[in-house]
Short mmCIF file of C-alpha atoms and ligand atoms in Angstrom, two decimals:
data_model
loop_
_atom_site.label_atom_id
_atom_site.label_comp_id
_atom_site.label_asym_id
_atom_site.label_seq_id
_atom_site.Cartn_x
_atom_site.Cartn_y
_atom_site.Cartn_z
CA UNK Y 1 -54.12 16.08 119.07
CA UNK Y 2 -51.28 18.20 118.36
CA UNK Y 3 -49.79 17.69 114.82
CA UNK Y 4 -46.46 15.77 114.81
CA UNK Y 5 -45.04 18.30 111.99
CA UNK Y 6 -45.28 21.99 111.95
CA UNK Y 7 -48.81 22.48 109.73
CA UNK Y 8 -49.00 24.77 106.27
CA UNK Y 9 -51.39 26.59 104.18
CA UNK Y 10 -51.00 26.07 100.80
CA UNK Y 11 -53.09 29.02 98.48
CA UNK Y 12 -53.31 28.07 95.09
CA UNK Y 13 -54.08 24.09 94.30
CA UNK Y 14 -52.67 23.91 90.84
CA UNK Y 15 -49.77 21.38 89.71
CA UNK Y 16 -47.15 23.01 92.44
CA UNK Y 17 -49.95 23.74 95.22
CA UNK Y 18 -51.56 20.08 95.31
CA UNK Y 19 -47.78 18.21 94.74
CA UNK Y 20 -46.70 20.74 97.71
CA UNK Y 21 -49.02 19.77 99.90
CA UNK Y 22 -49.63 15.95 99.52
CA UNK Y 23 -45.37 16.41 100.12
CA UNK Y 24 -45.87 17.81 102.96
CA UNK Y 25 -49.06 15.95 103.84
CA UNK Y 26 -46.96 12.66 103.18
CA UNK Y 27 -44.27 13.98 105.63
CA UNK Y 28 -46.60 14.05 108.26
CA UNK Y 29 -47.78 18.22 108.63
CA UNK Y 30 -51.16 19.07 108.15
CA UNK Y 31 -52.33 21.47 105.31
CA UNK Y 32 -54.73 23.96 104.37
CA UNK Y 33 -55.59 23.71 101.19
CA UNK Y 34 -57.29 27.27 99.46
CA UNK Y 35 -58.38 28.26 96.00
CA UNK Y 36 -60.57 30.70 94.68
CA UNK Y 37 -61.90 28.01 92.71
CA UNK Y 38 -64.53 26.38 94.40
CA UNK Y 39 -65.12 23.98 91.92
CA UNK Y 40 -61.96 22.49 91.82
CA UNK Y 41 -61.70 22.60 95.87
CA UNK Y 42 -65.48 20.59 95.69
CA UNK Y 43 -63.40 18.28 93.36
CA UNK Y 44 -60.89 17.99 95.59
CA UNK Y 45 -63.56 17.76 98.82
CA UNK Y 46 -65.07 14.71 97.00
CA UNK Y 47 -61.46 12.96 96.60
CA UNK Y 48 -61.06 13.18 93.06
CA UNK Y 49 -58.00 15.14 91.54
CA UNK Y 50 -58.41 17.85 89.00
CA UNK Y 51 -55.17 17.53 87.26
CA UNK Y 52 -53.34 13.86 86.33
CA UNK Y 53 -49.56 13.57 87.76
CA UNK Y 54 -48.53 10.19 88.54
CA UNK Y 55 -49.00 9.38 92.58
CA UNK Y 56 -50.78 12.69 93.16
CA UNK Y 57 -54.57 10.99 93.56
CA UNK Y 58 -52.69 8.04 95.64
CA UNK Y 59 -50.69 10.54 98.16
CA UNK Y 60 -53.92 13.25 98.56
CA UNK Y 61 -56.09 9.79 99.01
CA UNK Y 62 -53.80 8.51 101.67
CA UNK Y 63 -53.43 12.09 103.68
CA UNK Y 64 -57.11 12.72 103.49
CA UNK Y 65 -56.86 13.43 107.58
CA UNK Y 66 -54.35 16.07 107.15
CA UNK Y 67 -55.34 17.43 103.94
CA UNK Y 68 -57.88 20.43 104.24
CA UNK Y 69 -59.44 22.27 100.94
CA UNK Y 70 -61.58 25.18 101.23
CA UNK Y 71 -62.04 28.34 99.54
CA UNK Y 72 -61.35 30.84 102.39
CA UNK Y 73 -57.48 31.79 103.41
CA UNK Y 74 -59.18 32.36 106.85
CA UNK Y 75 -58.61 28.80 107.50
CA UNK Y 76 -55.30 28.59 106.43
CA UNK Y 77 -54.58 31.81 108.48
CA UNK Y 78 -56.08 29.96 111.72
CA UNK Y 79 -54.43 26.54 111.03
CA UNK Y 80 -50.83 27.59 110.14
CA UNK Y 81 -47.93 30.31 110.48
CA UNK Y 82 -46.27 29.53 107.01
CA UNK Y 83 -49.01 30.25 104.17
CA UNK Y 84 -46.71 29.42 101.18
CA UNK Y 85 -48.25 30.70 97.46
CA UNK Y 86 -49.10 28.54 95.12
CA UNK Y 87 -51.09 30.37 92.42
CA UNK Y 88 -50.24 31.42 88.97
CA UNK Y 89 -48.25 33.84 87.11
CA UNK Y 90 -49.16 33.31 83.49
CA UNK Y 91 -47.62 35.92 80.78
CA UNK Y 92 -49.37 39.29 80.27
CA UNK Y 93 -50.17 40.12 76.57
CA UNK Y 94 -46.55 42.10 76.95
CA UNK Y 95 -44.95 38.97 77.80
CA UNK Y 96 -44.22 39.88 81.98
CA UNK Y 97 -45.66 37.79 84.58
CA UNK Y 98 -48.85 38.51 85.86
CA UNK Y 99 -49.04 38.95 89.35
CA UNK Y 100 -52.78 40.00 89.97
CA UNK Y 101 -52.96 35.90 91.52
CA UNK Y 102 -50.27 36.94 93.31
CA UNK Y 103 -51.05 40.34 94.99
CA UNK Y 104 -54.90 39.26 95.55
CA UNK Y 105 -53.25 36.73 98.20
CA UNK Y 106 -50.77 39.08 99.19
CA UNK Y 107 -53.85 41.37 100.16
CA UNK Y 108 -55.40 38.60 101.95
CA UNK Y 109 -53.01 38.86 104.36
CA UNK Y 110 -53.46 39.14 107.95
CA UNK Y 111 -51.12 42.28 109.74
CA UNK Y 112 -49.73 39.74 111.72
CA UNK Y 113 -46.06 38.67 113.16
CA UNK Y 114 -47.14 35.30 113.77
CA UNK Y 115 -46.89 34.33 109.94
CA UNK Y 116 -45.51 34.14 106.92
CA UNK Y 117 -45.75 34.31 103.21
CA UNK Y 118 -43.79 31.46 101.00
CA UNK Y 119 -43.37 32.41 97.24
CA UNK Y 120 -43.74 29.13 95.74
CA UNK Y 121 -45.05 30.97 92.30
CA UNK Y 122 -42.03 31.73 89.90
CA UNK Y 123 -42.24 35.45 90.35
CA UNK Y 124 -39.77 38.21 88.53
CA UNK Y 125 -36.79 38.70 90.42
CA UNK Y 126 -37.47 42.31 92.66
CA UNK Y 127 -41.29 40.79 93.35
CA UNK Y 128 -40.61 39.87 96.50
CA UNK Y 129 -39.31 42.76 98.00
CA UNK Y 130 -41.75 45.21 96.44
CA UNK Y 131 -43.98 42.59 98.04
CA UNK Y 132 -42.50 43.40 101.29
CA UNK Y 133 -42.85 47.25 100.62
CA UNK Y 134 -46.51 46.68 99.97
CA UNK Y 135 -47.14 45.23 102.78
CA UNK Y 136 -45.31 47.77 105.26
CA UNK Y 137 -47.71 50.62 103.63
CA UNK Y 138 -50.48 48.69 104.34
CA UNK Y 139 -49.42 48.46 107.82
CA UNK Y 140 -48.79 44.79 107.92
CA UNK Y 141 -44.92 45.26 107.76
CA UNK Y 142 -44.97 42.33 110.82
CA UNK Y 143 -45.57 39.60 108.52
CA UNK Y 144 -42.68 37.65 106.94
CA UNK Y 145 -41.82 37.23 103.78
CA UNK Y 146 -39.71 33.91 102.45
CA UNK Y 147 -38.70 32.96 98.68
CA UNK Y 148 -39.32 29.19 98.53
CA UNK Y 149 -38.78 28.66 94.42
CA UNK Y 150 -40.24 24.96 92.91
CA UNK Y 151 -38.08 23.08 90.54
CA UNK Y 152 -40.37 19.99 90.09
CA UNK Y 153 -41.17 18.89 86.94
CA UNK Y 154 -44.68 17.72 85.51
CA UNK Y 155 -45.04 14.06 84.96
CA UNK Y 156 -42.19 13.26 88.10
CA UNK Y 157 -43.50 15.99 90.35
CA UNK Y 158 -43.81 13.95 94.24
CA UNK Y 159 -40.56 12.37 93.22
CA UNK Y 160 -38.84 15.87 92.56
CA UNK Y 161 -40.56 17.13 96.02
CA UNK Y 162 -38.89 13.77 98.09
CA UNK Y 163 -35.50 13.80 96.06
CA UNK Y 164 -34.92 17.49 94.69
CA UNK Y 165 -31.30 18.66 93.69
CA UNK Y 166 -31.54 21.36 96.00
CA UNK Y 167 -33.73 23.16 98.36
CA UNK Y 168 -33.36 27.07 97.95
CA UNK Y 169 -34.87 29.26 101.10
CA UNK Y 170 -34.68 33.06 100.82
CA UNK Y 171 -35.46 36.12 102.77
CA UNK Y 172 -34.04 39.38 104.09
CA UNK Y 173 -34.75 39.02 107.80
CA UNK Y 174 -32.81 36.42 109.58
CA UNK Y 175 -36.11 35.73 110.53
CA UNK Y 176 -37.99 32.58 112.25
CA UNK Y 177 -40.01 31.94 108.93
CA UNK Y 178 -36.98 30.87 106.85
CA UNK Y 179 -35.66 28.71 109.62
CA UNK Y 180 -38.90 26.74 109.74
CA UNK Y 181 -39.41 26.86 106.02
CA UNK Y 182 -35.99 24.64 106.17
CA UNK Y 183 -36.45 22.82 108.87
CA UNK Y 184 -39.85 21.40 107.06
CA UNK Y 185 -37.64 20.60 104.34
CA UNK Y 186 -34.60 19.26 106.63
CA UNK Y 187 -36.22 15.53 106.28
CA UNK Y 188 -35.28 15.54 102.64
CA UNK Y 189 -31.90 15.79 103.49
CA UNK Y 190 -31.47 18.04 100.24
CA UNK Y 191 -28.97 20.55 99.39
CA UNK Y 192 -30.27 23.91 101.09
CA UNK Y 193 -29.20 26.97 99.89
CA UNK Y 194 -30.10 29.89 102.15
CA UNK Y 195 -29.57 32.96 100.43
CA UNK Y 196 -31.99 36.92 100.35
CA UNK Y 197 -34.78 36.91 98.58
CA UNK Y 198 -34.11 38.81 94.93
CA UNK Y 199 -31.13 35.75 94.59
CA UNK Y 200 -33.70 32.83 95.63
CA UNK Y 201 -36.20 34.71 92.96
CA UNK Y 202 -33.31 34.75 90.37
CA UNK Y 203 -32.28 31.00 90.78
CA UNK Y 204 -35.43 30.19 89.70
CA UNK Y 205 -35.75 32.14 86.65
CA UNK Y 206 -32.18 31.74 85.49
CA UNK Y 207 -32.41 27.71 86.36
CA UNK Y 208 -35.30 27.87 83.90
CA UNK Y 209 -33.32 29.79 81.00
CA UNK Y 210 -30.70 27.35 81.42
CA UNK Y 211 -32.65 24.31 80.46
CA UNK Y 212 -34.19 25.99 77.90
CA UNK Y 213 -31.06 27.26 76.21
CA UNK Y 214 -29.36 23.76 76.70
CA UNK Y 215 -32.62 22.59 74.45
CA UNK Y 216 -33.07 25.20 72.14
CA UNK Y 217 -28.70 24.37 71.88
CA UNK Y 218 -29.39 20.76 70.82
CA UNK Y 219 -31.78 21.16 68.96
CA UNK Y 220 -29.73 23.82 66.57
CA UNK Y 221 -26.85 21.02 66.38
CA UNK Y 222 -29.67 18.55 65.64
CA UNK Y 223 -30.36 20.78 62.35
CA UNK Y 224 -26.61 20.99 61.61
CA UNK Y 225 -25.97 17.23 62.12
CA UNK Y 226 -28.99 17.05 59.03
CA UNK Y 227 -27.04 19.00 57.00
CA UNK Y 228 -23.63 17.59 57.73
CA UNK Y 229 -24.55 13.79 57.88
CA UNK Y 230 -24.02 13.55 62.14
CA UNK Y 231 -26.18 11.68 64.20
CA UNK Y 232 -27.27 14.19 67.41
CA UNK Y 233 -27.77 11.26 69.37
CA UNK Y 234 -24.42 10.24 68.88
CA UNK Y 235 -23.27 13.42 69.77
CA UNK Y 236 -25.23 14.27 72.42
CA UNK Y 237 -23.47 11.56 74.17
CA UNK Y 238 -20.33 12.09 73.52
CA UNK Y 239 -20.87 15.88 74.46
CA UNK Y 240 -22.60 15.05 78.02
CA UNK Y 241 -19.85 12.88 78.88
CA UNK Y 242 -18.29 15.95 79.51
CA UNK Y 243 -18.65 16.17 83.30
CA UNK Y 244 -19.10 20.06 82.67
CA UNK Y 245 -22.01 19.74 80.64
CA UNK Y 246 -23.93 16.77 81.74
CA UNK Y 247 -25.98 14.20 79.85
CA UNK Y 248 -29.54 15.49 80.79
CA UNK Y 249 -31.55 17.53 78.79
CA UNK Y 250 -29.78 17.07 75.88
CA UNK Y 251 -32.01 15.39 73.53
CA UNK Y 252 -33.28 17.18 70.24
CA UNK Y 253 -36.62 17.21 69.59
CA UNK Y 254 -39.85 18.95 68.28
CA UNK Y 255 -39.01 22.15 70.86
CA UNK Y 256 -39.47 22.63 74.28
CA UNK Y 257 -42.80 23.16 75.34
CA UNK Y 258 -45.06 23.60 78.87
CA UNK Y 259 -46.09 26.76 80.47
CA UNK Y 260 -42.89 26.86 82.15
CA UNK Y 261 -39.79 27.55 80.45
CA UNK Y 262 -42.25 30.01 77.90
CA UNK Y 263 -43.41 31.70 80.32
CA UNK Y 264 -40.13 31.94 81.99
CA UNK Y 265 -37.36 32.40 79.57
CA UNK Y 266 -39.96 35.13 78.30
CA UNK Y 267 -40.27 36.58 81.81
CA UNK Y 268 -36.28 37.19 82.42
CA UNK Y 269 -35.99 38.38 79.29
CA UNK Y 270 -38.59 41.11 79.28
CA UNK Y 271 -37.43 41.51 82.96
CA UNK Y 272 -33.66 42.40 81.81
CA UNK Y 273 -35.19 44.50 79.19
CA UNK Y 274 -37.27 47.21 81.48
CA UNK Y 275 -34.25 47.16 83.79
CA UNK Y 276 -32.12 48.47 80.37
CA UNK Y 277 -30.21 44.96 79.62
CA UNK Y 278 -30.89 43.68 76.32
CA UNK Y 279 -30.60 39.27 76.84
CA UNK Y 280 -29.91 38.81 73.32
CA UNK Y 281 -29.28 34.81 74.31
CA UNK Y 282 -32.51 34.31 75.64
CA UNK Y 283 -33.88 36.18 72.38
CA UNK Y 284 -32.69 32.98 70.48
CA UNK Y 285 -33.45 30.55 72.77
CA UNK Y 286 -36.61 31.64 71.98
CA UNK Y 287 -36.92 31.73 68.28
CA UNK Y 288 -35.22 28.57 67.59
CA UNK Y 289 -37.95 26.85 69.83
CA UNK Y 290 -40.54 28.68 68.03
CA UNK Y 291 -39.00 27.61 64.34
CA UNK Y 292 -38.27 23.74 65.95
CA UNK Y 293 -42.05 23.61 66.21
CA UNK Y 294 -42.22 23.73 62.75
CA UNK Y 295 -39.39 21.94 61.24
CA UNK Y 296 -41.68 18.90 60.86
CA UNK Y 297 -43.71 20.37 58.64
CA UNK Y 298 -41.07 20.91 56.35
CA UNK Y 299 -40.12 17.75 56.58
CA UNK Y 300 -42.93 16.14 55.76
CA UNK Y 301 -43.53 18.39 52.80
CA UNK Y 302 -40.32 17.44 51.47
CA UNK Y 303 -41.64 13.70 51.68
CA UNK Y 304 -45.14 14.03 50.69
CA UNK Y 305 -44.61 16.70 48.29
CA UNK Y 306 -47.91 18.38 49.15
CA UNK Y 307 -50.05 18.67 52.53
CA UNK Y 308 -52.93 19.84 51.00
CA UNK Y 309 -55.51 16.64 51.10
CA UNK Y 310 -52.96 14.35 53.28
CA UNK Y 311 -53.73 12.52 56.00
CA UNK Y 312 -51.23 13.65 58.98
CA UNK Y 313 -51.53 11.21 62.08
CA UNK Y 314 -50.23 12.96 66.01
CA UNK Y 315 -49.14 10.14 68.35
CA UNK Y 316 -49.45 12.28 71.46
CA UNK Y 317 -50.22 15.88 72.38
CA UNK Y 318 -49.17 16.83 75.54
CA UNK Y 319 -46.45 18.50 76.10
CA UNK Y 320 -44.63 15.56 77.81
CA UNK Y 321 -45.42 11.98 78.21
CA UNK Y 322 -47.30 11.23 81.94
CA UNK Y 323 -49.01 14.86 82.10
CA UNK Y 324 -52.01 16.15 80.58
CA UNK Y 325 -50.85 19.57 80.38
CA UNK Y 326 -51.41 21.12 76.69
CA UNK Y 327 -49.83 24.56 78.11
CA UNK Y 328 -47.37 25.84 75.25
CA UNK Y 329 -47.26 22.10 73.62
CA UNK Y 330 -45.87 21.82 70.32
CA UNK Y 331 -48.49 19.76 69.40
CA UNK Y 332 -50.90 22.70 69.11
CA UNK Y 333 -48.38 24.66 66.49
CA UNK Y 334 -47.97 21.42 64.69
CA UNK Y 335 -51.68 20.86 64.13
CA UNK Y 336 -52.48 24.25 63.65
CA UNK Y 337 -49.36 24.39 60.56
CA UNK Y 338 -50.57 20.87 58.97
CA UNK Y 339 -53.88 22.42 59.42
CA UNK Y 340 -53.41 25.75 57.32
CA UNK Y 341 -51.31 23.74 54.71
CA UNK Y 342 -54.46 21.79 54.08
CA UNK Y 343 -53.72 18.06 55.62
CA UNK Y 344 -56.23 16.57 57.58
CA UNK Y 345 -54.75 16.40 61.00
CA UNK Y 346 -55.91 13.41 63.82
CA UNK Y 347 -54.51 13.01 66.94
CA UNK Y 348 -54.71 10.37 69.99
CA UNK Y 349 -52.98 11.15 73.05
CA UNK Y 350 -53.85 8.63 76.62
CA UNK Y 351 -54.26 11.36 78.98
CA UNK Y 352 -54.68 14.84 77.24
CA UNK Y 353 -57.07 14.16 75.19
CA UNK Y 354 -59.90 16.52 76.89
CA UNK Y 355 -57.23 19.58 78.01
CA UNK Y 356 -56.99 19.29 73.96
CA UNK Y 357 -60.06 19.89 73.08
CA UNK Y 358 -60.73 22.78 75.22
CA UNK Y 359 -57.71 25.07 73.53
CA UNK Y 360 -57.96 23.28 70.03
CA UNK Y 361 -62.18 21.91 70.05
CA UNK Y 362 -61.59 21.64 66.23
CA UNK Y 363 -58.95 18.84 66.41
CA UNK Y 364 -59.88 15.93 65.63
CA UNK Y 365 -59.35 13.62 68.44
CA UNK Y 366 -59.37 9.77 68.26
CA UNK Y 367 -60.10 7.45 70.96
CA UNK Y 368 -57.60 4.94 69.93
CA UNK Y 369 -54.00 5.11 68.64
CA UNK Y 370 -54.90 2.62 65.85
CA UNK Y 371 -57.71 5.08 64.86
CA UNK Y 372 -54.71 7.67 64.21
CA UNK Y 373 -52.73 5.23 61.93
CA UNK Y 374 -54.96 4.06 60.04
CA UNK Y 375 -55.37 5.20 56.66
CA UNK Y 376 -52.57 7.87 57.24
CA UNK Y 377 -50.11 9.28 54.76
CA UNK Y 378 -47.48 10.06 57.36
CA UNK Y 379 -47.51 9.49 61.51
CA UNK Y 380 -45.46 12.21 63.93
CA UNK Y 381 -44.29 11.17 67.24
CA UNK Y 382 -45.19 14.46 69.05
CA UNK Y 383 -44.82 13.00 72.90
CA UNK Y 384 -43.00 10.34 73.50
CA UNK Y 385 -46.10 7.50 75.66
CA UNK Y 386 -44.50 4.39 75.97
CA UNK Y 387 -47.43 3.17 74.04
CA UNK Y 388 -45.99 4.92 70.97
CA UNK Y 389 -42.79 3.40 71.55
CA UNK Y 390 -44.26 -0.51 71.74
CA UNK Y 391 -46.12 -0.10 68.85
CA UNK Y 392 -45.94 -3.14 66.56
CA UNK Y 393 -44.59 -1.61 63.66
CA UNK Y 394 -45.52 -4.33 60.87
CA UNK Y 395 -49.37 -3.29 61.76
CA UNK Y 396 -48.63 -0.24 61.81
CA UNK Y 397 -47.32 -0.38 58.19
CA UNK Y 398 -50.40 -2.23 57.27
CA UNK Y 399 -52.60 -0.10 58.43
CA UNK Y 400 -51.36 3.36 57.20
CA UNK Y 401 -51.99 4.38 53.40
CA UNK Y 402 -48.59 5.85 52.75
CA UNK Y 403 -45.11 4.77 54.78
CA UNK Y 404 -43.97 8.40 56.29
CA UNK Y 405 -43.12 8.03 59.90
CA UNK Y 406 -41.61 11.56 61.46
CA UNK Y 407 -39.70 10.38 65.17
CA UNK Y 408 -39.99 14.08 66.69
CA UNK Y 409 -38.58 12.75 69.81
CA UNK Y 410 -36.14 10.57 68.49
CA UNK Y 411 -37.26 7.73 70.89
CA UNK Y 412 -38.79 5.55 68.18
CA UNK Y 413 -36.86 2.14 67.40
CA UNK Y 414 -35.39 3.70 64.11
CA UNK Y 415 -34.54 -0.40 62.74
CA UNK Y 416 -38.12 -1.63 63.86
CA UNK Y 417 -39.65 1.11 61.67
CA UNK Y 418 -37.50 1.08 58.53
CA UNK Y 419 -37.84 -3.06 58.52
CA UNK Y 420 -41.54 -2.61 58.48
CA UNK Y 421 -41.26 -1.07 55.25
CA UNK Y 422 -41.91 2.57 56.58
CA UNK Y 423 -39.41 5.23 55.78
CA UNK Y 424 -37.86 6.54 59.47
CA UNK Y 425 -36.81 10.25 60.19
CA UNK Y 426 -35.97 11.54 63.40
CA UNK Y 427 -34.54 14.80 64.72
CA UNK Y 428 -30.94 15.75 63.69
CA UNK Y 429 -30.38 12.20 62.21
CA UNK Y 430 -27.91 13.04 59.42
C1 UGA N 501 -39.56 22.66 83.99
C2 UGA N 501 -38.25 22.47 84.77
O1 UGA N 501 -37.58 21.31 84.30
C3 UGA N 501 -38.53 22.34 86.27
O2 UGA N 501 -37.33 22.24 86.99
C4 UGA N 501 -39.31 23.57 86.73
O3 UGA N 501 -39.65 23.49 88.11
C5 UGA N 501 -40.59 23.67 85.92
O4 UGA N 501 -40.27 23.79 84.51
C6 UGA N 501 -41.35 24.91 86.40
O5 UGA N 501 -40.81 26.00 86.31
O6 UGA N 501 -42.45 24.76 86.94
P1 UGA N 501 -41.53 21.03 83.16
O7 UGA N 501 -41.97 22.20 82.33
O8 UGA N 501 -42.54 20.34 83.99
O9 UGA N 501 -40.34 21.47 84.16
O10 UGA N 501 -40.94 19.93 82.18
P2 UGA N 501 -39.50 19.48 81.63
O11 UGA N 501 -39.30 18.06 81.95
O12 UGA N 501 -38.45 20.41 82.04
O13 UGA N 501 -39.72 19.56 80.05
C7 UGA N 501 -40.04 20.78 79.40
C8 UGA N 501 -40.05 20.59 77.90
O14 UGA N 501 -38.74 20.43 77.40
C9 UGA N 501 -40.84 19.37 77.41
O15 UGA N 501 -41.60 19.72 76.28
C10 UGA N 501 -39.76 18.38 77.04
O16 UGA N 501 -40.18 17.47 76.05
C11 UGA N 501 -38.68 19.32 76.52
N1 UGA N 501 -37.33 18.74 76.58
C12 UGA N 501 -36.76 18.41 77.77
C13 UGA N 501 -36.62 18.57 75.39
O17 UGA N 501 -37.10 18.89 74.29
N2 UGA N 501 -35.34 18.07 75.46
C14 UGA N 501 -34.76 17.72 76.63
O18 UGA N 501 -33.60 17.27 76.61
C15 UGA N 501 -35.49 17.89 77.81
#
């Protein structure tokens, strides 16, 4: 029976690859599913889902008719014309993307007019057109080439692919690909931006620095507002009402974390440097995040007087609540710091528990929150689980040896704290 939506490969079945394709999957195309992996695509055979994101197992459970996994792009060549790229880019030891994921696809690729290759991997503005260079030496100039950039987010991924801000389809052609690349979008009803490729590469890169400097921005008023007796929540809101600047992604914390915007900001930056442009913004962006990290640990030094011997309690780990990603969390610097200054560090987090052990196996991980409080001289807020925020703060206070509670969100109930007897501080709470 002939498929009532145009069908897709998807190569790569990480966070972007799987949401991408359960998206599609949900809006009726059928999808070939490839990774190198072939544990993970046995995983995915069997039904079960290798990473958590909210909705993911339920939407690749429901499209198990249209949802293909194997290990050979062969099949995704014979099922489908658009073979969009889903693999990885992590940094280099230099700090650039690394595109060996990448260009092992891009060599996979058939010399053929009939398809197309979607970036869906954030790739360093200029990739895609060496990409097409590449692939004219090799003789397999035929083959299209579209810039297809993902803005979802981890924890709200499928919602972000049904309801994104914008869709933003790139190439150099005028070609057929980037026509059907938006008309499998067109049911959205998004924003679609059709623009070349190098732009649609750029958007995504420079989308990413945004955010990040809008964080790392807070989060330096945060420190002022300690120092000068202002309340950042206070004036985060009266500085988003601004219709210029917006309300989101304005609140102070413990730093940014995630593979993304690292990987990212760090990526344009070194990107502007070997084309000769020094991005001194993104320089700080970058430090400040890395110093935020650690703020808490000066904090709690200041209250404790000591780490050495103290027992430090870490409500969460993962980088953001409703993900199990550990990939660039502040939770790892945080242990690590507490660590070296001699506290004894336990952490609970619902989900990430086991992606923490494999970077940080010495941690030690607790299978209950109210194994973290207990006995503890001082409790951090690291991600903010909606568990952490309904905690019943007069057992809490009971339980804990000493009466230090560090809000590194700032998405604790300040009063319910401080009338428990604990002593409250959050981030940039003058
Ligand atoms: C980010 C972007 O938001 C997505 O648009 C993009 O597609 C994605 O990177 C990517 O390139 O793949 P993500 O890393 O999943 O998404 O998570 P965010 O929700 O953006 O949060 C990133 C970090 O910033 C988290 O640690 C979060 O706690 C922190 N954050 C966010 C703040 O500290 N303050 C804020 O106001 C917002």
């Amino acid at each position: 029976m002939k498929a009532a939506r145009e069908p897709i490969g998807v190569i790569g079945t990480g966070y972007v690859g799987l949401v991408t394709a359960a998206g599609f999957a949900d809006l009726g195309s059928d999808v070939y599913c490839v990774d190198i992996d072939e544990a993970k695509i046995d995983t995915l055979v069997r039904g079960e889902v290798p990473i958590y994101e909210p909705g993911l197992a339920e939407a690749i459970a429901r499209n198990r008719d249209r949802l293909h996994f194997s290990t050979s792009v062969a099949e995704a060549i014979a099922g489908a014309r658009l073979l969009f790229v889903s693999v990885g880019t992590p940094p280099t030891y230099a700090g650039d993307a690394d595109l060996s994921a990448v260009l092992a696809v891009v060599d996979a690729m058939p010399a053929s007019a009939e398809h197309a290759l979607v970036m869906k991997s954030t790739v360093p503005c200029g990739t895609g057109r060496s990409i097409v260079r590449m692939l004219a030496r090799e003789g397999k100039g035929a083959l299209s080439y579209v810039s297809c950039p993902e803005f979802l987010k981890e924890g709200t991924a499928l919602e972000d692919f049904k309801c994104p801000d914008r869709v933003v389809v790139g190439d150099d052609e005028d070609g057929w690909a980037a026509d059907a690349v938006s008309e499998l979008y067109a049911p959205l009803g998004a924003p679609l931006l059709r623009t070349d490729v190098a732009s649609a590469e750029m958007i995504k890169l420079a989308s990413n620095a945004f955010l990040a400097t809008k964080i790392s921005f807070i989060n330096e008023i945060a420190n002022v507002c300690e120092e000068t007796g202002a309340n950042v929540l206070e004036v985060a809101k009266g500085v988003g009402l601004d219709q210029r600047i917006g309300p989101k992604f304005l609140s102070a914390g413990i730093g940014y974390g995630g593979s993304c915007f690292t990987k990212d900001v760090s990526a344009l930056k070194l990107l502007a440097a070997n084309s000769g442009y020094h991005f001194q913004l993104l320089g700080s962006v970058i430090e400040v995040n890395e110093l935020q990290k650690r703020r808490v640990v000066s904090k709690l030094t200041r209250r404790l007087e000591s780490l050495a011997g103290k027992r430090i309690g870490l409500l969460g780990l993962a980088f953001k609540p409703n993900t199990d990603d550990m990939r660039g969390a502040s939770s790892l610097v945080l242990a690590a710091r507490l660590t070296a200054e001699g506290a004894t560090v336990r952490a609970f987090d619902p989900i990430a528990t086991e992606e923490a052990r494999k970077i940080m196996p010495e941690l030690d991980c607790m299978g209950s929150v109210e194994d973290v409080i207990a006995g503890a001289d001082a409790i951090v807020l690291v991600t903010e689980w909606p568990q952490f925020l309904a905690l019943d703060w007069e057992a809490v206070a009971a339980s804990m040896s000493g009466k230090v509670v560090i809000d590194g969100r700032n998405a604790l109930d300040a009063a319910a704290v401080r009338a428990a007897g604990l002593e409250y501080e959050g981030i940039g709470i003058g």
